[in-house]
Short mmCIF file of C-alpha atoms and ligand atoms in Angstrom, two decimals:
data_model
loop_
_atom_site.label_atom_id
_atom_site.label_comp_id
_atom_site.label_asym_id
_atom_site.label_seq_id
_atom_site.Cartn_x
_atom_site.Cartn_y
_atom_site.Cartn_z
CA MET A 243 3.84 14.46 16.79
CA THR A 244 4.28 11.44 19.08
CA GLN A 245 0.49 10.88 19.85
CA ALA A 246 -2.19 10.85 17.29
CA ASP A 247 -6.00 9.84 16.79
CA VAL A 248 -4.24 6.62 14.58
CA LEU A 249 -1.46 5.03 13.62
CA ILE A 250 -1.12 4.30 9.91
CA LEU A 251 1.36 1.53 8.56
CA GLY A 252 1.95 2.27 4.99
CA GLY A 253 1.50 5.26 3.23
CA GLY A 254 0.64 4.05 -0.49
CA LEU A 255 -2.12 5.38 -2.17
CA VAL A 256 -4.70 4.14 0.40
CA GLY A 257 -2.52 4.85 3.41
CA ALA A 258 -1.96 8.52 2.23
CA THR A 259 -5.52 9.22 1.46
CA LEU A 260 -6.46 7.81 4.63
CA GLY A 261 -4.66 10.30 6.30
CA THR A 262 -5.35 12.96 4.44
CA ALA A 263 -9.09 12.01 4.69
CA LEU A 264 -8.90 11.92 8.21
CA ALA A 265 -7.09 15.17 8.45
CA ALA A 266 -9.93 16.80 6.84
CA HIS A 267 -12.02 16.24 9.24
CA GLY A 268 -9.84 17.48 12.39
CA LEU A 269 -8.44 13.97 13.49
CA THR A 270 -4.71 13.35 13.56
CA ALA A 271 -2.61 10.41 12.14
CA ILE A 272 0.97 9.47 12.23
CA ILE A 273 1.93 7.38 8.94
CA VAL A 274 4.81 5.15 8.74
CA ASP A 275 6.33 4.24 5.33
CA PRO A 276 9.99 2.42 4.82
CA ALA A 277 9.76 3.26 1.18
CA ASP A 278 11.97 5.95 0.03
CA PRO A 279 9.78 8.65 -1.75
CA ALA A 280 12.82 9.79 -4.22
CA VAL A 281 12.36 6.01 -5.36
CA THR A 282 8.39 5.77 -5.35
CA LEU A 283 7.86 9.15 -6.82
CA ALA A 284 10.38 8.45 -9.68
CA ALA A 285 9.10 8.73 -13.26
CA GLY A 286 9.86 5.42 -14.03
CA PHE A 287 8.61 3.30 -10.90
CA ASP A 288 4.84 2.70 -11.50
CA GLY A 289 3.67 2.68 -15.16
CA ARG A 290 0.34 1.75 -14.47
CA ALA A 291 -2.87 3.87 -14.51
CA SER A 292 -5.74 3.45 -12.48
CA ALA A 293 -9.42 4.00 -13.56
CA VAL A 294 -10.77 6.18 -10.33
CA ALA A 295 -14.56 5.28 -10.14
CA SER A 296 -16.90 8.62 -10.04
CA ALA A 297 -17.88 8.12 -6.21
CA SER A 298 -14.16 7.54 -5.34
CA HIS A 299 -13.50 10.76 -7.17
CA ARG A 300 -16.21 12.63 -5.07
CA MET A 301 -14.21 11.72 -1.95
CA LEU A 302 -11.06 13.06 -3.60
CA ASP A 303 -12.75 16.28 -4.00
CA ALA A 304 -14.33 16.68 -0.79
CA ILE A 305 -10.90 16.13 0.86
CA GLY A 306 -9.00 18.60 -1.22
CA VAL A 307 -7.18 16.22 -3.47
CA GLY A 308 -9.57 16.39 -6.58
CA GLN A 309 -8.27 20.07 -7.41
CA ALA A 310 -4.53 18.98 -7.80
CA LEU A 311 -5.95 16.11 -10.31
CA ALA A 312 -7.95 18.55 -12.40
CA ARG A 313 -7.51 18.61 -16.17
CA GLN A 314 -4.84 15.74 -15.77
CA GLY A 315 -7.10 12.68 -15.87
CA CYS A 316 -9.17 11.23 -19.02
CA ALA A 317 -12.52 10.97 -18.25
CA ILE A 318 -14.29 7.13 -19.13
CA ARG A 319 -17.84 7.85 -20.93
CA HIS A 320 -18.18 4.35 -22.41
CA ILE A 321 -17.16 0.99 -21.53
CA ARG A 322 -17.38 -1.72 -24.15
CA VAL A 323 -17.21 -5.27 -23.55
CA SER A 324 -16.44 -8.06 -26.27
CA ASP A 325 -15.27 -11.83 -26.34
CA GLY A 326 -12.11 -11.51 -28.32
CA LEU A 327 -12.83 -9.44 -31.86
CA ALA A 328 -15.89 -11.72 -32.51
CA PRO A 329 -19.27 -9.90 -33.70
CA GLY A 330 -21.33 -9.20 -30.09
CA LYS A 331 -20.72 -6.53 -27.43
CA LEU A 332 -21.86 -4.84 -24.47
CA ASP A 333 -22.13 -1.27 -24.41
CA PHE A 334 -22.16 0.56 -21.12
CA ILE A 335 -22.73 4.14 -22.00
CA PRO A 336 -24.54 6.39 -19.42
CA ASP A 337 -27.02 9.18 -20.19
CA ASP A 338 -25.27 12.50 -20.75
CA ASN A 339 -26.61 14.24 -17.77
CA ASP A 340 -25.15 11.10 -15.36
CA GLY A 341 -21.46 12.19 -15.96
CA ALA A 342 -18.49 9.99 -16.68
CA LEU A 343 -17.94 6.44 -15.21
CA GLY A 344 -14.55 7.08 -13.99
CA THR A 345 -11.49 8.88 -14.93
CA MET A 346 -8.24 7.31 -15.94
CA TYR A 347 -4.98 8.85 -14.11
CA GLU A 348 -1.64 7.68 -14.40
CA ASN A 349 -0.53 6.36 -11.03
CA LYS A 350 2.55 8.08 -10.90
CA LEU A 351 0.48 11.36 -10.60
CA LEU A 352 -1.91 9.78 -7.87
CA ARG A 353 1.30 8.94 -6.03
CA ARG A 354 2.71 12.37 -6.10
CA VAL A 355 -0.51 14.30 -5.55
CA LEU A 356 -1.47 11.97 -2.58
CA TYR A 357 2.06 12.26 -0.99
CA GLU A 358 1.87 15.86 -1.24
CA ALA A 359 -1.58 16.16 0.16
CA ALA A 360 -0.34 14.14 3.32
CA THR A 361 3.01 16.04 3.44
CA THR A 362 1.02 19.44 3.49
CA ALA A 363 -2.17 18.03 5.75
CA ALA A 364 -1.72 19.83 9.06
CA GLY A 365 -3.02 16.80 10.95
CA VAL A 366 -0.87 14.12 9.54
CA ASP A 367 2.56 13.45 10.15
CA LEU A 368 4.30 11.46 7.20
CA ARG A 369 7.65 9.65 8.21
CA MET A 370 8.88 8.04 5.18
CA LYS A 371 11.97 5.93 5.09
CA THR A 372 10.77 4.92 8.73
CA ARG A 373 9.68 1.29 10.03
CA ALA A 374 7.55 0.07 13.13
CA ASP A 375 10.57 -2.08 15.01
CA THR A 376 7.92 -2.88 17.42
CA VAL A 377 4.29 -2.34 18.13
CA VAL A 378 2.08 -3.21 20.99
CA ARG A 379 -1.46 -3.50 21.16
CA ASP A 380 -3.29 -3.76 24.44
CA ALA A 381 -6.31 -2.39 26.19
CA ALA A 382 -4.10 0.59 26.87
CA GLY A 383 -3.72 1.53 23.33
CA VAL A 384 -1.29 1.15 20.75
CA ARG A 385 2.43 1.70 21.02
CA ALA A 386 4.99 1.83 18.72
CA SER A 387 8.90 2.23 18.50
CA LEU A 388 10.03 3.38 15.36
CA SER A 389 13.39 3.23 13.38
CA ASP A 390 14.06 6.76 13.83
CA GLY A 391 14.21 6.21 17.40
CA SER A 392 11.28 7.53 18.51
CA VAL A 393 7.80 6.23 20.53
CA VAL A 394 4.72 6.93 18.97
CA SER A 395 1.12 6.20 20.51
CA ALA A 396 -2.49 6.19 19.35
CA PRO A 397 -5.70 4.44 20.39
CA LEU A 398 -6.11 2.60 16.78
CA LEU A 399 -3.54 0.94 14.38
CA ILE A 400 -4.41 0.95 10.66
CA ALA A 401 -2.79 -1.39 8.47
CA ALA A 402 -2.20 -0.08 4.76
CA GLU A 403 0.68 -1.84 4.07
CA GLY A 404 -0.48 -3.64 0.67
CA ARG A 405 -0.88 -7.38 -0.23
CA ASN A 406 1.43 -8.92 1.99
CA SER A 407 0.76 -6.85 5.15
CA PRO A 408 2.82 -7.94 7.94
CA THR A 409 0.54 -6.39 10.33
CA ARG A 410 -2.05 -8.75 9.31
CA GLU A 411 -0.02 -11.77 9.18
CA ALA A 412 1.02 -10.87 12.84
CA ALA A 413 -2.36 -10.58 13.98
CA GLY A 414 -2.97 -13.84 13.02
CA ILE A 415 -6.04 -12.96 10.32
CA THR A 416 -6.74 -16.25 8.16
CA VAL A 417 -6.39 -14.88 4.55
CA ALA A 418 -8.03 -16.82 1.35
CA ARG A 419 -5.54 -16.53 -1.38
CA TRP A 420 -5.08 -17.94 -4.69
CA GLN A 421 -2.71 -17.24 -7.78
CA TYR A 422 -4.43 -16.93 -11.19
CA ASP A 423 -2.23 -18.36 -13.88
CA HIS A 424 -1.97 -14.87 -15.21
CA ALA A 425 0.36 -11.86 -15.53
CA ALA A 426 -0.78 -8.47 -16.44
CA ILE A 427 1.60 -6.66 -18.63
CA ILE A 428 1.04 -2.83 -18.12
CA GLY A 429 2.17 -0.15 -20.15
CA ALA A 430 0.77 2.47 -22.79
CA PHE A 431 1.16 3.66 -26.56
CA HIS A 432 -0.13 6.06 -29.26
CA HIS A 433 -2.40 5.37 -31.58
CA ALA A 434 -3.60 7.30 -34.83
CA ARG A 435 -7.40 7.34 -34.16
CA SER A 436 -9.14 8.98 -30.93
CA HIS A 437 -10.02 6.37 -28.43
CA GLU A 438 -13.08 9.02 -27.59
CA ASN A 439 -13.37 8.35 -24.09
CA VAL A 440 -13.94 4.43 -24.42
CA ALA A 441 -12.41 1.94 -22.31
CA TYR A 442 -12.28 -1.54 -23.91
CA GLU A 443 -12.64 -4.83 -22.11
CA ILE A 444 -11.67 -7.54 -25.05
CA PHE A 445 -11.82 -10.86 -23.22
CA TYR A 446 -9.51 -14.02 -24.82
CA SER A 447 -9.11 -17.29 -23.25
CA ALA A 448 -5.40 -16.32 -22.33
CA GLY A 449 -7.12 -13.41 -20.46
CA PRO A 450 -8.44 -9.99 -21.10
CA PHE A 451 -6.90 -6.95 -22.75
CA ALA A 452 -7.93 -3.85 -21.36
CA LEU A 453 -7.30 -0.72 -23.20
CA LEU A 454 -7.80 2.21 -20.86
CA PRO A 455 -8.26 6.14 -22.22
CA LEU A 456 -5.41 8.51 -21.32
CA PRO A 457 -5.43 12.20 -22.09
CA ASP A 458 -3.65 13.41 -25.36
CA ASP A 459 -0.28 14.55 -25.22
CA ALA A 460 2.08 16.47 -27.74
CA ILE A 461 2.77 13.51 -29.59
CA GLY A 462 -1.39 12.50 -29.94
CA HIS A 463 -3.74 10.10 -28.91
CA ARG A 464 -2.81 7.84 -26.23
CA SER A 465 -3.96 4.66 -24.02
CA ALA A 466 -3.01 2.47 -21.24
CA ILE A 467 -3.04 -1.23 -21.59
CA VAL A 468 -3.64 -3.74 -18.92
CA TRP A 469 -2.92 -7.01 -20.88
CA THR A 470 -3.42 -10.15 -19.23
CA VAL A 471 -1.20 -13.28 -20.29
CA LYS A 472 -0.42 -16.73 -19.10
CA ALA A 473 2.07 -16.37 -16.11
CA ALA A 474 4.65 -18.35 -18.37
CA ASP A 475 4.53 -15.65 -21.41
CA ALA A 476 5.03 -12.69 -19.17
CA ALA A 477 8.93 -12.77 -19.46
CA GLY A 478 8.65 -13.48 -23.14
CA MET A 479 6.60 -10.42 -23.63
CA LEU A 480 8.73 -8.06 -21.74
CA LYS A 481 11.59 -9.10 -24.15
CA LEU A 482 9.48 -8.23 -27.10
CA GLY A 483 11.27 -4.97 -28.83
CA ASP A 484 9.04 -1.88 -29.10
CA ARG A 485 7.80 -3.24 -32.83
CA GLY A 486 7.33 -6.75 -32.05
CA PHE A 487 5.01 -5.39 -28.89
CA LEU A 488 2.91 -3.22 -30.80
CA ALA A 489 2.48 -5.72 -33.55
CA GLU A 490 1.17 -8.04 -31.01
CA ALA A 491 -0.97 -5.56 -29.43
CA GLU A 492 -2.30 -4.73 -32.64
CA LYS A 493 -3.32 -7.94 -33.40
CA ARG A 494 -5.51 -8.31 -30.30
CA MET A 495 -7.23 -5.06 -31.12
CA GLY A 496 -8.02 -5.70 -34.88
CA GLY A 497 -6.85 -2.16 -35.98
CA PHE A 498 -9.90 -0.21 -34.72
CA LEU A 499 -7.79 2.57 -33.28
CA GLY A 500 -5.57 2.57 -36.21
CA ALA A 501 -1.84 2.39 -36.35
CA LEU A 502 0.17 2.12 -32.64
CA SER A 503 3.52 3.91 -31.82
CA HIS A 504 5.51 4.80 -29.18
CA ALA A 505 5.36 2.10 -26.54
CA SER A 506 6.17 3.39 -23.06
CA PRO A 507 8.34 0.98 -21.06
CA ARG A 508 6.50 -2.20 -20.04
CA ALA A 509 6.15 -3.96 -16.36
CA SER A 510 4.72 -7.30 -15.55
CA TYR A 511 2.48 -8.03 -12.31
CA PRO A 512 1.50 -11.26 -11.06
CA LEU A 513 -2.05 -11.63 -10.50
CA GLY A 514 -3.73 -13.35 -7.39
CA PHE A 515 -6.79 -13.13 -5.19
CA HIS A 516 -6.68 -12.44 -1.66
CA HIS A 517 -9.35 -11.64 1.12
CA ALA A 518 -8.65 -11.60 4.77
CA ALA A 519 -11.50 -13.34 6.76
CA HIS A 520 -11.68 -10.08 9.00
CA ILE A 521 -10.68 -6.63 8.54
CA THR A 522 -10.40 -5.84 12.49
CA GLY A 523 -9.10 -6.95 15.36
CA GLU A 524 -7.99 -5.61 18.94
CA ARG A 525 -7.33 -1.88 18.16
CA LEU A 526 -6.56 -2.73 14.46
CA ALA A 527 -8.46 -1.99 11.32
CA LEU A 528 -6.84 -3.08 7.78
CA VAL A 529 -7.43 -1.13 4.88
CA GLY A 530 -6.86 -1.39 1.10
CA ASP A 531 -4.81 -4.49 -0.31
CA ALA A 532 -3.77 -5.35 3.12
CA ALA A 533 -7.58 -6.46 3.27
CA HIS A 534 -8.24 -7.78 -0.15
CA GLY A 535 -6.77 -8.18 -3.63
CA ILE A 536 -8.58 -9.00 -6.85
CA HIS A 537 -7.92 -9.05 -10.50
CA PRO A 538 -7.66 -6.13 -12.16
CA ILE A 539 -10.16 -6.84 -14.84
CA ALA A 540 -12.65 -4.51 -13.88
CA GLY A 541 -10.12 -1.67 -12.26
CA GLN A 542 -11.66 -1.93 -8.94
CA GLY A 543 -8.74 -2.85 -6.59
CA LEU A 544 -8.17 0.73 -5.66
CA ASN A 545 -11.63 1.74 -5.31
CA LEU A 546 -12.24 -0.87 -3.16
CA GLY A 547 -9.37 0.96 -0.68
CA PHE A 548 -10.91 4.20 -1.36
CA ARG A 549 -14.32 2.96 -0.10
CA ASP A 550 -12.83 1.28 3.10
CA VAL A 551 -10.99 4.85 3.45
CA ALA A 552 -14.58 6.64 3.32
CA THR A 553 -16.04 4.04 5.46
CA LEU A 554 -13.62 4.05 8.43
CA VAL A 555 -13.37 8.01 8.24
CA GLU A 556 -17.03 8.33 8.87
CA VAL A 557 -17.02 5.48 11.68
CA LEU A 558 -13.76 7.23 13.38
CA VAL A 559 -15.38 10.99 13.20
CA GLU A 560 -18.42 9.94 14.47
CA GLY A 561 -16.51 8.16 17.37
CA LYS A 562 -14.51 11.21 18.10
CA ARG A 563 -17.58 13.34 18.07
CA LEU A 564 -19.32 10.95 20.59
CA GLY A 565 -16.24 11.13 22.44
CA LEU A 566 -15.31 7.06 22.17
CA ASP A 567 -11.92 5.44 22.53
CA LEU A 568 -10.99 5.24 18.71
CA GLY A 569 -10.18 1.45 19.24
CA ASP A 570 -13.45 0.69 20.80
CA ALA A 571 -14.43 -2.96 19.54
CA GLN A 572 -18.14 -1.44 18.71
CA LEU A 573 -16.69 1.02 16.53
CA LEU A 574 -14.49 -1.43 14.48
CA LYS A 575 -17.35 -3.85 14.28
CA ARG A 576 -19.40 -1.02 12.67
CA TYR A 577 -16.62 -0.51 10.21
CA GLU A 578 -16.24 -4.46 9.48
CA ARG A 579 -20.08 -4.87 8.59
CA TRP A 580 -20.31 -1.79 6.78
CA ARG A 581 -17.37 -3.08 4.45
CA GLY A 582 -18.16 -6.73 4.29
CA LEU A 583 -21.08 -7.14 1.62
CA ASP A 584 -19.32 -4.78 -0.78
CA THR A 585 -15.78 -6.10 -0.39
CA PHE A 586 -17.05 -9.55 -0.71
CA MET A 587 -19.34 -9.20 -3.88
CA THR A 588 -17.05 -7.10 -5.75
CA ALA A 589 -14.07 -9.82 -5.07
CA ALA A 590 -16.59 -12.71 -6.11
CA ALA A 591 -17.96 -10.70 -9.02
CA THR A 592 -14.19 -10.02 -10.53
CA ASP A 593 -13.19 -13.84 -9.61
CA THR A 594 -16.29 -15.26 -11.44
CA LEU A 595 -15.93 -13.14 -14.63
CA THR A 596 -11.97 -13.98 -14.85
CA ARG A 597 -13.17 -17.68 -14.59
CA LEU A 598 -16.05 -17.66 -16.98
CA PHE A 599 -13.96 -15.76 -19.67
CA GLY A 600 -11.17 -17.91 -19.09
CA VAL A 601 -12.81 -20.89 -20.26
CA PRO A 602 -11.49 -22.15 -24.06
CA GLY A 603 -13.32 -23.08 -26.99
CA ARG A 604 -16.05 -22.00 -29.25
CA THR A 605 -19.15 -23.45 -27.45
CA ALA A 606 -18.09 -21.18 -24.53
CA SER A 607 -17.42 -18.41 -26.41
CA ALA A 608 -20.94 -18.53 -28.08
CA VAL A 609 -22.11 -18.87 -24.56
CA ARG A 610 -20.25 -15.68 -23.69
CA ARG A 611 -21.48 -13.85 -26.76
CA PHE A 612 -25.03 -14.84 -26.03
CA GLY A 613 -24.87 -13.48 -22.59
CA ILE A 614 -22.94 -10.04 -23.81
CA SER A 615 -26.01 -9.08 -26.02
CA THR A 616 -28.50 -10.49 -23.70
CA VAL A 617 -27.11 -7.84 -21.08
CA ASP A 618 -26.77 -5.25 -23.69
CA ARG A 619 -30.59 -5.64 -24.16
CA ILE A 620 -31.72 -5.29 -20.62
CA ALA A 621 -31.52 -1.71 -19.84
CA PRO A 622 -31.90 -2.17 -15.62
CA LEU A 623 -29.21 -5.01 -15.74
CA LYS A 624 -26.97 -2.45 -17.56
CA GLY A 625 -27.70 0.28 -15.30
CA ARG A 626 -26.51 -1.90 -12.41
CA PHE A 627 -23.52 -2.56 -14.04
CA MET A 628 -23.09 0.93 -14.61
CA SER A 629 -23.55 1.92 -10.84
CA GLU A 630 -21.06 -0.81 -9.66
CA ALA A 631 -18.55 0.79 -12.49
CA ARG A 632 -18.98 3.78 -10.64
CA GLY A 633 -18.69 3.04 -7.27
CA GLU A 634 -22.24 3.97 -6.40
CA SER A 635 -24.32 0.92 -5.22
CA GLY A 636 -24.97 -0.04 -1.95
CA ASP A 637 -24.76 2.18 1.51
CA LEU A 638 -22.40 5.10 0.20
CA PRO A 639 -20.66 6.60 3.20
CA LYS A 640 -20.77 10.50 2.98
CA LEU A 641 -17.36 11.00 1.51
CA LEU A 642 -18.49 9.08 -1.51
CA GLN A 643 -21.49 11.17 -1.83
CA GLY A 644 -18.71 14.24 -2.16
CA MET A 645 -19.95 15.42 1.56
CA THR A 646 -17.59 15.44 4.72
CA ALA A 647 -18.81 13.17 7.38
C1 FAD B 991 -1.81 -4.03 -13.08
C2 FAD B 991 -2.59 -3.58 -11.89
C3 FAD B 991 -3.46 -2.72 -12.71
C4 FAD B 991 -4.40 -1.83 -11.76
N1 FAD B 991 -5.26 -1.11 -11.85
C5 FAD B 991 -6.47 -0.70 -11.37
C6 FAD B 991 -7.13 0.06 -11.60
O1 FAD B 991 -7.55 0.62 -13.18
N2 FAD B 991 -8.04 0.55 -10.75
C7 FAD B 991 -8.25 0.28 -9.53
O2 FAD B 991 -8.97 1.06 -8.33
N3 FAD B 991 -7.12 -0.60 -8.98
C8 FAD B 991 -6.52 -0.91 -10.01
N4 FAD B 991 -5.16 -1.87 -9.53
C9 FAD B 991 -5.19 -2.14 -8.14
C10 FAD B 991 -4.24 -1.27 -7.05
O3 FAD B 991 -3.29 -1.03 -8.04
C11 FAD B 991 -4.08 -1.46 -5.73
O4 FAD B 991 -5.66 -2.01 -5.32
C12 FAD B 991 -3.73 -0.41 -4.85
O5 FAD B 991 -2.37 0.03 -5.42
C13 FAD B 991 -3.41 -0.70 -3.35
O6 FAD B 991 -3.22 0.33 -2.87
P1 FAD B 991 -2.61 0.20 -1.18
O7 FAD B 991 -1.96 1.44 -0.48
O8 FAD B 991 -3.57 -0.39 -0.59
O9 FAD B 991 -1.47 -0.89 -1.34
P2 FAD B 991 0.04 -0.56 -1.80
O10 FAD B 991 -0.32 0.29 -2.96
O11 FAD B 991 0.62 -1.92 -2.37
O12 FAD B 991 0.78 0.27 -0.73
C14 FAD B 991 1.42 -0.11 0.16
C15 FAD B 991 2.64 0.81 1.18
O13 FAD B 991 2.72 0.07 2.28
C16 FAD B 991 4.07 0.20 2.61
N5 FAD B 991 4.59 -0.80 3.36
C17 FAD B 991 4.90 -1.97 2.96
N6 FAD B 991 5.24 -2.70 4.32
C18 FAD B 991 5.07 -1.86 5.32
C19 FAD B 991 5.36 -1.97 6.54
N7 FAD B 991 5.90 -3.19 7.35
N8 FAD B 991 5.22 -0.80 7.36
C20 FAD B 991 4.58 0.11 7.09
N9 FAD B 991 4.52 0.53 5.31
C21 FAD B 991 4.59 -0.91 4.78
C22 FAD B 991 4.39 -0.18 0.95
O14 FAD B 991 5.77 0.76 0.98
C23 FAD B 991 3.65 0.90 0.37
O15 FAD B 991 4.02 2.22 0.16
C24 FAD B 991 -4.44 -2.39 -10.51
C25 FAD B 991 -3.70 -3.50 -9.84
C26 FAD B 991 -2.70 -4.04 -10.78
C27 FAD B 991 -1.58 -5.11 -10.01
#
């Protein structure tokens, strides 16, 4: 394919989903990514697990990706928030007929399934190990010379290149950004007792310790962790042997899942916040981490990217039906306006939470515990938080309701 409805730079989790979702609506996409799938799909490349909110999952089902994930995730049926191991907790438990709050998947599974979906979709031309050497965006359209020697064109360029998006920089889009003094140590381990589909967020002043349920395997019960530590402590944490690491984790958990064993390899991620002032430009739209990046405290980063996908697909599908130029400025404005409030509110709430729980001292902890028990007693407020966790608040595009656009 040398011409398509869109040219997507970046075939990661968000870019691959976008191409597949557009193809499910009869649109075409050329996706260009310099990464080598032999590296990015290898078992040890990304040891993270992601909470896919229930609304995001409805989109994956609607575009035909959900089937390949079936029975390989672990439903989150209960979220428990606490300030350290002190008494006072906040439990989010949906009514039985409301279904799960989200599903945990290992990233290596998500990567493989989305890569295969993009590779096999009839309307997607996925070119891995390829980069765009030059890209021109002007009134006539978008043209790019690729490192494989070809020249491709489309009416719209979409940047899905992750947090350091060179396209966003080249377009001169201002980005608000700061680093937290935090790094996330990620990994997984087994534990003697079942997690019973509960996700735990245990807040310490050094940072939250999140324990996220995974499906049992041949060894037994298993959870993933996102353990936020001071940035300066991350290297030391990675050097700990398995025994030392599990002993430290057990201390943070107070032993409520029983003895820990079989620690997986660990990795550390520096944590920062960034938010692009605009997510569109001339014949340009940003999606996923190219547009925004937040602390993983609430497991919402990828879900924000999925919501960008659902919204942009709906805007483009309607534009195509009306016979509009897909790079039309009014179409892109519609995408920007639709996404603006959700991304800003999620980013602001996540940043506030990170700072609020980072205040050290007993008084701050007492105030937090008071807040936690108060929210725990107010049903409508809890309902609101749960619909946020599910990704169901606001004006939902059709894909997030499980329908094609
Ligand atoms: C520790 C941790 C835990 C997390 N947990 C969760 C969670 O539970 N739930 C959740 O929703 N989110 C979570 N997130 C956030 C989530 O991982 C990201 O939001 C998500 O991976 C972003 O996907 P993306 O496709 O936008 O970007 P990326 O995954 O960064 O992909 C970008 C792609 O673009 C390619 N690329 C780079 N440069 C170029 C270029 N010049 N041209 C073309 N292609 C290029 C790269 O090769 C890559 O394939 C977590 C993040 C961290 C750090």
